[in-house]
Structures are given as structure tokens and as C-alpha cells.
Amino acid sequence: MKITWFGHAAFRLDFAGTSVLIDPFLTGNPAFTGDFGAAIAGVSHVLLTHGHGDHVGDTVAIARINEATVVANADLASWLGHQGVAKLEPMNTGGTIHQDGFTVSMVRADHSSGMMEEGRTIYLGNANGLIVKAPGEPTVWHMGDTDIFSDMGLIAELHKPDVVIVPIGDRFTMGPELAAVAVSRYLGGLTIIPAHYATFGLLEPGAERFVSLVGEEATVVVPDKGVPVSLSRG
């Protein structure tokens, strides 16, 4: 599997002939410095953790350009249908769906979810984490935006992730200290990729503090933006 970080919480997974985007905030993302066309080339699925603009991002455009299938919680999927997305796979916390050669499970995240329309907030379902599994490939848990919670340990026990994408930016999610505690208590020995930092001035400016706090509790991989990282199972 190759995992590519496009800044913020936007990741591309390439495995077994399949290309998937998670939370594709590209246009308007100050941390995204790549080519939009190259980033979405060959993508068949867009997976969304929750309904905030910095995570939904370019979903509607990618769905139209690539005729991609969008996986989202039921409320967000309904809203996206009204935005013109044709291929939708609605689901919700605790569910698993089977796609061509991989599965997606929705797990808990502690965060909010909604968009502003005409001066009012539209509720778009609960925020979630996503578990992506494919035969022979590392299992990836994208936590989405979240605080620490003790059921992280149960999720790790049930889904047995190899790679966990962890938000560390603070203010809107865990900061480096809490994220490091989450790793120490619930994710020890796994491969950890930090996310949701260095995008805006309000967020943690880098991953260095998180890496130093985790120490030897886990293997932390800090990708360069736009550069694929190859990871194997186990």
C-alpha cells in the first residue's frame, strides 16, 4: 500500500489496483502544494469522516470528474446527494460496507459535523473515524477529527489496525500531548501518521513535538506532502 498525505487530513490510499481519497480538502487548502489533477487521477472512491468544509473539500467535484463513489454517514450522504453526487454509499457508526476489493467501517470520533448554509448551520451527522481493510494490505484507521476516548482501545482490539492516522493539531482536535497519550495507552507498537496540523495558524505548526512525546511507544511516520509512503502489513 502507498499512502500519500496532501496536507491537513487529506490522504490517498493506493492498493491492489484501487485508489481512494479520504477527506479530500485540496482546493483552498494552504497546505496542499501539488497538482489537483494528479492527486485525483484514478480515484474510484472518496471516504469522508465528517461534514466540515476542511474535510468534505472537493468531494463533489471529484465525484463528478471521476464518477467516484462517495462513502459518508447517512446525513452527510443525503446532503451530498442534493449537491449533485450521484454515487453514494451511506452508512453510520458501527457499520461496515463492502466495496470492490476492500471494506470500510465507521467507528466513533468525538467531534462535530455541519455546514453553514444561508447563515445557519446544517447538521450533517456525527463525526466518525474510518477503518479501511483489504486482503493482504495493512489495515488503516483514519481517526478523523477527535478527542481522546478510552474506546480507542476497543476499536484497536476489534479492528486490529496496522496504521493509524492521528490528528495532532490541537484547538479542534487532540494536540500533541493528548495524541501522544492516546498512542501510549491504546496504539502502542503500531505505525502512526500525524495529521491535521500546520494547515492554518491556529493549529500546531509541526509534528516534531508529537514525535518526541511518542518516543519509542510506536513508529511515527511523518510523510512529506505529496510523496507516497510505502507500507506493508504487520
C-alpha atoms as a printed R data frame, in Angstrom:
    type eleno elety resid chain resno       x      y       z
1   ATOM     1    CA   MET     A     1   0.000  0.000   0.000
2   ATOM     2    CA   LYS     A     2   1.076  3.547  -0.748
3   ATOM     3    CA   ILE     A     3  -0.221  6.359   1.449
4   ATOM     4    CA   THR     A     4   0.079  9.958   0.273
5   ATOM     5    CA   TRP     A     5  -0.585 12.958   2.513
6   ATOM     6    CA   PHE     A     6  -1.860 16.107   0.812
7   ATOM     7    CA   GLY     A     7  -1.806 18.264   3.934
8   ATOM     8    CA   HIS     A     8  -4.377 18.658   6.726
9   ATOM     9    CA   ALA     A     9  -6.417 15.397   6.929
10  ATOM    10    CA   ALA     A    10  -6.390 14.595   3.189
11  ATOM    11    CA   PHE     A    11  -4.868 11.221   2.313
12  ATOM    12    CA   ARG     A    12  -4.736  8.995  -0.741
13  ATOM    13    CA   LEU     A    13  -4.511  5.216  -0.386
14  ATOM    14    CA   ASP     A    14  -3.306  3.161  -3.365
15  ATOM    15    CA   PHE     A    15  -3.569 -0.611  -3.012
16  ATOM    16    CA   ALA     A    16  -4.324 -3.643  -5.187
17  ATOM    17    CA   GLY     A    17  -5.273 -1.546  -8.205
18  ATOM    18    CA   THR     A    18  -7.606  0.686  -6.166
19  ATOM    19    CA   SER     A    19  -7.182  4.383  -5.373
20  ATOM    20    CA   VAL     A    20  -9.129  6.007  -2.550
21  ATOM    21    CA   LEU     A    21  -9.171  9.558  -1.200
22  ATOM    22    CA   ILE     A    22 -10.038 10.340   2.408
23  ATOM    23    CA   ASP     A    23 -11.224 13.853   3.333
24  ATOM    24    CA   PRO     A    24 -10.052 15.455   0.043
25  ATOM    25    CA   PHE     A    25  -9.572 19.077   1.095
26  ATOM    26    CA   LEU     A    26  -7.360 20.195  -1.800
27  ATOM    27    CA   THR     A    27  -8.722 23.409  -3.360
28  ATOM    28    CA   GLY     A    28  -8.323 26.178  -0.826
29  ATOM    29    CA   ASN     A    29  -6.059 24.089   1.387
30  ATOM    30    CA   PRO     A    30  -2.939 26.198   2.048
31  ATOM    31    CA   ALA     A    31  -1.015 23.025   2.891
32  ATOM    32    CA   PHE     A    32  -1.754 21.408  -0.477
33  ATOM    33    CA   THR     A    33   1.027 22.264  -2.901
34  ATOM    34    CA   GLY     A    34   0.512 19.562  -5.527
35  ATOM    35    CA   ASP     A    35  -1.398 19.234  -8.785
36  ATOM    36    CA   PHE     A    36  -5.134 18.689  -8.375
37  ATOM    37    CA   GLY     A    37  -5.448 16.506 -11.470
38  ATOM    38    CA   ALA     A    38  -2.600 14.252 -10.404
39  ATOM    39    CA   ALA     A    39  -3.950 13.970  -6.867
40  ATOM    40    CA   ILE     A    40  -7.338 12.678  -8.011
41  ATOM    41    CA   ALA     A    41  -6.181 10.633 -11.028
42  ATOM    42    CA   GLY     A    42  -7.671  7.147 -10.975
43  ATOM    43    CA   VAL     A    43  -9.552  7.657  -7.719
44  ATOM    44    CA   SER     A    44 -12.660  5.467  -7.593
45  ATOM    45    CA   HIS     A    45 -13.844  6.234  -4.044
46  ATOM    46    CA   VAL     A    46 -13.965  9.215  -1.701
47  ATOM    47    CA   LEU     A    47 -14.340  8.436   2.001
48  ATOM    48    CA   LEU     A    48 -15.443 11.153   4.418
49  ATOM    49    CA   THR     A    49 -15.003 11.252   8.181
50  ATOM    50    CA   HIS     A    50 -17.446 14.122   8.757
51  ATOM    51    CA   GLY     A    51 -19.215 17.117   7.287
52  ATOM    52    CA   HIS     A    52 -16.874 20.066   7.756
53  ATOM    53    CA   GLY     A    53 -15.617 22.033   4.782
54  ATOM    54    CA   ASP     A    54 -11.964 21.263   5.503
55  ATOM    55    CA   HIS     A    55 -12.767 17.542   5.167
56  ATOM    56    CA   VAL     A    56 -15.525 17.387   2.554
57  ATOM    57    CA   GLY     A    57 -13.340 19.669   0.447
58  ATOM    58    CA   ASP     A    58 -13.505 18.808  -3.253
59  ATOM    59    CA   THR     A    59 -15.727 15.758  -2.872
60  ATOM    60    CA   VAL     A    60 -18.481 16.980  -5.186
61  ATOM    61    CA   ALA     A    61 -16.042 17.905  -7.961
62  ATOM    62    CA   ILE     A    62 -14.107 14.623  -7.657
63  ATOM    63    CA   ALA     A    63 -17.321 12.606  -7.731
64  ATOM    64    CA   ARG     A    64 -18.330 14.387 -10.922
65  ATOM    65    CA   ILE     A    65 -14.948 14.276 -12.684
66  ATOM    66    CA   ASN     A    66 -14.088 10.673 -11.783
67  ATOM    67    CA   GLU     A    67 -17.618  9.291 -11.417
68  ATOM    68    CA   ALA     A    68 -16.358  8.261  -7.995
69  ATOM    69    CA   THR     A    69 -18.394  6.635  -5.252
70  ATOM    70    CA   VAL     A    70 -18.635  8.664  -2.049
71  ATOM    71    CA   VAL     A    71 -18.839  6.925   1.328
72  ATOM    72    CA   ALA     A    72 -20.215  9.088   4.144
73  ATOM    73    CA   ASN     A    73 -22.523  8.973   7.136
74  ATOM    74    CA   ALA     A    74 -26.197  8.872   6.182
75  ATOM    75    CA   ASP     A    75 -26.927 12.538   6.919
76  ATOM    76    CA   LEU     A    76 -23.877 13.798   5.066
77  ATOM    77    CA   ALA     A    77 -24.572 11.433   2.159
78  ATOM    78    CA   SER     A    78 -28.113 12.794   1.844
79  ATOM    79    CA   TRP     A    79 -26.779 16.364   1.784
80  ATOM    80    CA   LEU     A    80 -24.173 15.428  -0.842
81  ATOM    81    CA   GLY     A    81 -26.907 13.905  -2.983
82  ATOM    82    CA   HIS     A    82 -28.560 17.314  -3.075
83  ATOM    83    CA   GLN     A    83 -25.211 18.787  -4.147
84  ATOM    84    CA   GLY     A    84 -25.223 16.522  -7.222
85  ATOM    85    CA   VAL     A    85 -23.226 13.487  -6.099
86  ATOM    86    CA   ALA     A    86 -24.671 10.514  -7.974
87  ATOM    87    CA   LYS     A    87 -22.896  7.504  -6.459
88  ATOM    88    CA   LEU     A    88 -23.341  7.388  -2.703
89  ATOM    89    CA   GLU     A    89 -22.759  4.722  -0.062
90  ATOM    90    CA   PRO     A    90 -24.430  5.950   3.149
91  ATOM    91    CA   MET     A    91 -23.526  4.283   6.427
92  ATOM    92    CA   ASN     A    92 -23.120  5.103  10.101
93  ATOM    93    CA   THR     A    93 -21.195  4.391  13.292
94  ATOM    94    CA   GLY     A    94 -20.648  0.674  13.816
95  ATOM    95    CA   GLY     A    95 -21.416 -0.285  10.223
96  ATOM    96    CA   THR     A    96 -19.207 -1.916   7.609
97  ATOM    97    CA   ILE     A    97 -19.701 -1.837   3.842
98  ATOM    98    CA   HIS     A    98 -18.049 -3.946   1.171
99  ATOM    99    CA   GLN     A    99 -16.706 -2.237  -1.928
100 ATOM   100    CA   ASP     A   100 -14.675 -3.657  -4.825
101 ATOM   101    CA   GLY     A   101 -11.809 -5.377  -3.031
102 ATOM   102    CA   PHE     A   102 -11.971 -3.544   0.301
103 ATOM   103    CA   THR     A   103 -14.225 -2.731   3.231
104 ATOM   104    CA   VAL     A   104 -14.937  0.493   5.109
105 ATOM   105    CA   SER     A   105 -16.033  0.533   8.740
106 ATOM   106    CA   MET     A   106 -17.217  3.618  10.614
107 ATOM   107    CA   VAL     A   107 -16.094  3.979  14.200
108 ATOM   108    CA   ARG     A   108 -16.528  6.600  16.864
109 ATOM   109    CA   ALA     A   109 -14.893 10.037  16.865
110 ATOM   110    CA   ASP     A   110 -15.591 12.852  19.324
111 ATOM   111    CA   HIS     A   111 -16.149 15.959  17.222
112 ATOM   112    CA   SER     A   112 -18.905 17.952  15.489
113 ATOM   113    CA   SER     A   113 -20.191 17.927  11.908
114 ATOM   114    CA   GLY     A   114 -22.057 20.559   9.903
115 ATOM   115    CA   MET     A   115 -22.001 23.202   7.196
116 ATOM   116    CA   MET     A   116 -23.139 26.807   7.086
117 ATOM   117    CA   GLU     A   117 -25.934 27.488   4.590
118 ATOM   118    CA   GLU     A   118 -27.647 30.865   4.313
119 ATOM   119    CA   GLY     A   119 -26.415 31.926   7.730
120 ATOM   120    CA   ARG     A   120 -27.410 28.789   9.622
121 ATOM   121    CA   THR     A   121 -25.675 25.547  10.468
122 ATOM   122    CA   ILE     A   122 -26.876 22.391   8.738
123 ATOM   123    CA   TYR     A   123 -26.315 19.319  10.901
124 ATOM   124    CA   LEU     A   124 -24.547 16.591   8.925
125 ATOM   125    CA   GLY     A   125 -24.499 13.600  11.226
126 ATOM   126    CA   ASN     A   126 -21.966 12.504  13.808
127 ATOM   127    CA   ALA     A   127 -18.248 12.668  13.141
128 ATOM   128    CA   ASN     A   128 -16.532  9.319  12.623
129 ATOM   129    CA   GLY     A   129 -13.253  7.553  12.180
130 ATOM   130    CA   LEU     A   130 -12.803  5.204   9.211
131 ATOM   131    CA   ILE     A   131 -11.249  1.745   9.060
132 ATOM   132    CA   VAL     A   132 -10.120  0.594   5.593
133 ATOM   133    CA   LYS     A   133  -9.300 -3.097   5.128
134 ATOM   134    CA   ALA     A   134  -8.192 -5.005   2.030
135 ATOM   135    CA   PRO     A   135  -6.857 -8.573   1.767
136 ATOM   136    CA   GLY     A   136  -3.079 -8.691   2.201
137 ATOM   137    CA   GLU     A   137  -2.836 -4.935   2.819
138 ATOM   138    CA   PRO     A   138  -2.224 -3.012   6.047
139 ATOM   139    CA   THR     A   139  -5.438 -2.037   7.817
140 ATOM   140    CA   VAL     A   140  -5.695  1.757   8.061
141 ATOM   141    CA   TRP     A   141  -7.598  3.664  10.735
142 ATOM   142    CA   HIS     A   142  -8.143  7.326   9.860
143 ATOM   143    CA   MET     A   143  -9.326  8.804  13.145
144 ATOM   144    CA   GLY     A   144 -10.835 11.899  11.538
145 ATOM   145    CA   ASP     A   145 -11.093 14.807  13.973
146 ATOM   146    CA   THR     A   146 -11.363 13.657  17.562
147 ATOM   147    CA   ASP     A   147 -10.529 13.984  21.219
148 ATOM   148    CA   ILE     A   148  -9.004 11.077  23.109
149 ATOM   149    CA   PHE     A   149 -11.509  8.497  24.424
150 ATOM   150    CA   SER     A   150 -10.998  5.157  26.101
151 ATOM   151    CA   ASP     A   151 -12.859  3.178  23.417
152 ATOM   152    CA   MET     A   152  -9.886  3.787  21.150
153 ATOM   153    CA   GLY     A   153  -8.514  0.700  22.864
154 ATOM   154    CA   LEU     A   154 -11.617 -1.316  21.992
155 ATOM   155    CA   ILE     A   155 -11.568 -0.123  18.377
156 ATOM   156    CA   ALA     A   156  -7.917 -1.180  18.109
157 ATOM   157    CA   GLU     A   157  -8.760 -4.564  19.636
158 ATOM   158    CA   LEU     A   158 -11.677 -5.201  17.289
159 ATOM   159    CA   HIS     A   159 -10.240 -3.911  14.011
160 ATOM   160    CA   LYS     A   160  -6.522 -4.571  14.566
161 ATOM   161    CA   PRO     A   161  -5.172 -1.621  12.550
162 ATOM   162    CA   ASP     A   162  -1.609 -1.593  11.323
163 ATOM   163    CA   VAL     A   163  -1.567  2.126  10.525
164 ATOM   164    CA   VAL     A   164  -3.390  4.870  12.444
165 ATOM   165    CA   ILE     A   165  -3.759  8.428  11.145
166 ATOM   166    CA   VAL     A   166  -3.952 10.595  14.276
167 ATOM   167    CA   PRO     A   167  -4.943 14.292  14.489
168 ATOM   168    CA   ILE     A   168  -2.451 16.344  16.489
169 ATOM   169    CA   GLY     A   169  -3.273 19.969  15.633
170 ATOM   170    CA   ASP     A   170  -4.954 20.980  18.916
171 ATOM   171    CA   ARG     A   171  -7.816 23.503  19.356
172 ATOM   172    CA   PHE     A   172 -10.253 21.477  17.179
173 ATOM   173    CA   THR     A   173  -8.783 18.017  17.893
174 ATOM   174    CA   MET     A   174  -6.242 16.420  20.181
175 ATOM   175    CA   GLY     A   175  -2.994 18.305  20.494
176 ATOM   176    CA   PRO     A   176   0.423 16.629  20.604
177 ATOM   177    CA   GLU     A   177   0.216 15.806  24.320
178 ATOM   178    CA   LEU     A   178  -3.205 14.142  24.226
179 ATOM   179    CA   ALA     A   179  -2.439 12.414  20.943
180 ATOM   180    CA   ALA     A   180   0.748 11.000  22.452
181 ATOM   181    CA   VAL     A   181  -1.233  9.687  25.433
182 ATOM   182    CA   ALA     A   182  -3.693  8.049  23.024
183 ATOM   183    CA   VAL     A   183  -0.799  6.331  21.272
184 ATOM   184    CA   SER     A   184   0.813  5.236  24.539
185 ATOM   185    CA   ARG     A   185  -2.368  3.814  26.056
186 ATOM   186    CA   TYR     A   186  -4.174  2.377  23.053
187 ATOM   187    CA   LEU     A   187  -1.950  2.245  19.962
188 ATOM   188    CA   GLY     A   188   1.443  1.096  21.155
189 ATOM   189    CA   GLY     A   189   3.592 -0.698  18.611
190 ATOM   190    CA   LEU     A   190   1.569  0.468  15.603
191 ATOM   191    CA   THR     A   191   2.574  2.743  12.737
192 ATOM   192    CA   ILE     A   192   1.279  6.263  13.423
193 ATOM   193    CA   ILE     A   193   0.879  9.050  10.884
194 ATOM   194    CA   PRO     A   194   0.129 12.509  12.329
195 ATOM   195    CA   ALA     A   195  -2.426 14.741  10.594
196 ATOM   196    CA   HIS     A   196  -4.483 17.916  10.932
197 ATOM   197    CA   TYR     A   197  -1.547 20.206  11.729
198 ATOM   198    CA   ALA     A   198   0.439 23.015  10.035
199 ATOM   199    CA   THR     A   199  -2.516 23.995   7.835
200 ATOM   200    CA   PHE     A   200  -3.612 27.230   9.487
201 ATOM   201    CA   GLY     A   201  -2.094 29.493  12.099
202 ATOM   202    CA   LEU     A   202  -4.464 28.166  14.776
203 ATOM   203    CA   LEU     A   203  -3.032 24.653  14.533
204 ATOM   204    CA   GLU     A   204   0.154 23.028  15.809
205 ATOM   205    CA   PRO     A   205   2.861 24.187  13.359
206 ATOM   206    CA   GLY     A   206   4.718 20.881  13.026
207 ATOM   207    CA   ALA     A   207   4.895 17.244  14.070
208 ATOM   208    CA   GLU     A   208   8.182 17.458  15.973
209 ATOM   209    CA   ARG     A   209   6.683 17.819  19.448
210 ATOM   210    CA   PHE     A   210   4.326 14.900  18.887
211 ATOM   211    CA   VAL     A   211   7.140 12.692  17.612
212 ATOM   212    CA   SER     A   212   9.301 13.474  20.638
213 ATOM   213    CA   LEU     A   213   6.430 12.788  23.057
214 ATOM   214    CA   VAL     A   214   5.605  9.414  21.484
215 ATOM   215    CA   GLY     A   215   9.238  8.340  21.664
216 ATOM   216    CA   GLU     A   216   9.569  4.579  21.306
217 ATOM   217    CA   GLU     A   217   5.921  3.780  22.075
218 ATOM   218    CA   ALA     A   218   5.149  3.446  18.347
219 ATOM   219    CA   THR     A   219   6.655  4.006  14.914
220 ATOM   220    CA   VAL     A   220   5.763  7.524  13.806
221 ATOM   221    CA   VAL     A   221   5.940  8.193  10.067
222 ATOM   222    CA   VAL     A   222   5.801 11.860   9.065
223 ATOM   223    CA   PRO     A   223   5.271 11.934   5.290
224 ATOM   224    CA   ASP     A   224   6.407 14.753   3.069
225 ATOM   225    CA   LYS     A   225   3.347 16.282   1.426
226 ATOM   226    CA   GLY     A   226   2.567 14.688  -1.909
227 ATOM   227    CA   VAL     A   227   5.210 11.985  -1.554
228 ATOM   228    CA   PRO     A   228   3.827  8.410  -1.321
229 ATOM   229    CA   VAL     A   229   4.939  6.279   1.607
230 ATOM   230    CA   SER     A   230   5.003  2.512   1.063
231 ATOM   231    CA   LEU     A   231   3.738  0.438   3.981
232 ATOM   232    CA   SER     A   232   3.253 -3.291   4.368
233 ATOM   233    CA   ARG     A   233   1.087 -5.336   6.682
234 ATOM   234    CA   GLY     A   234   2.454 -6.296  10.083
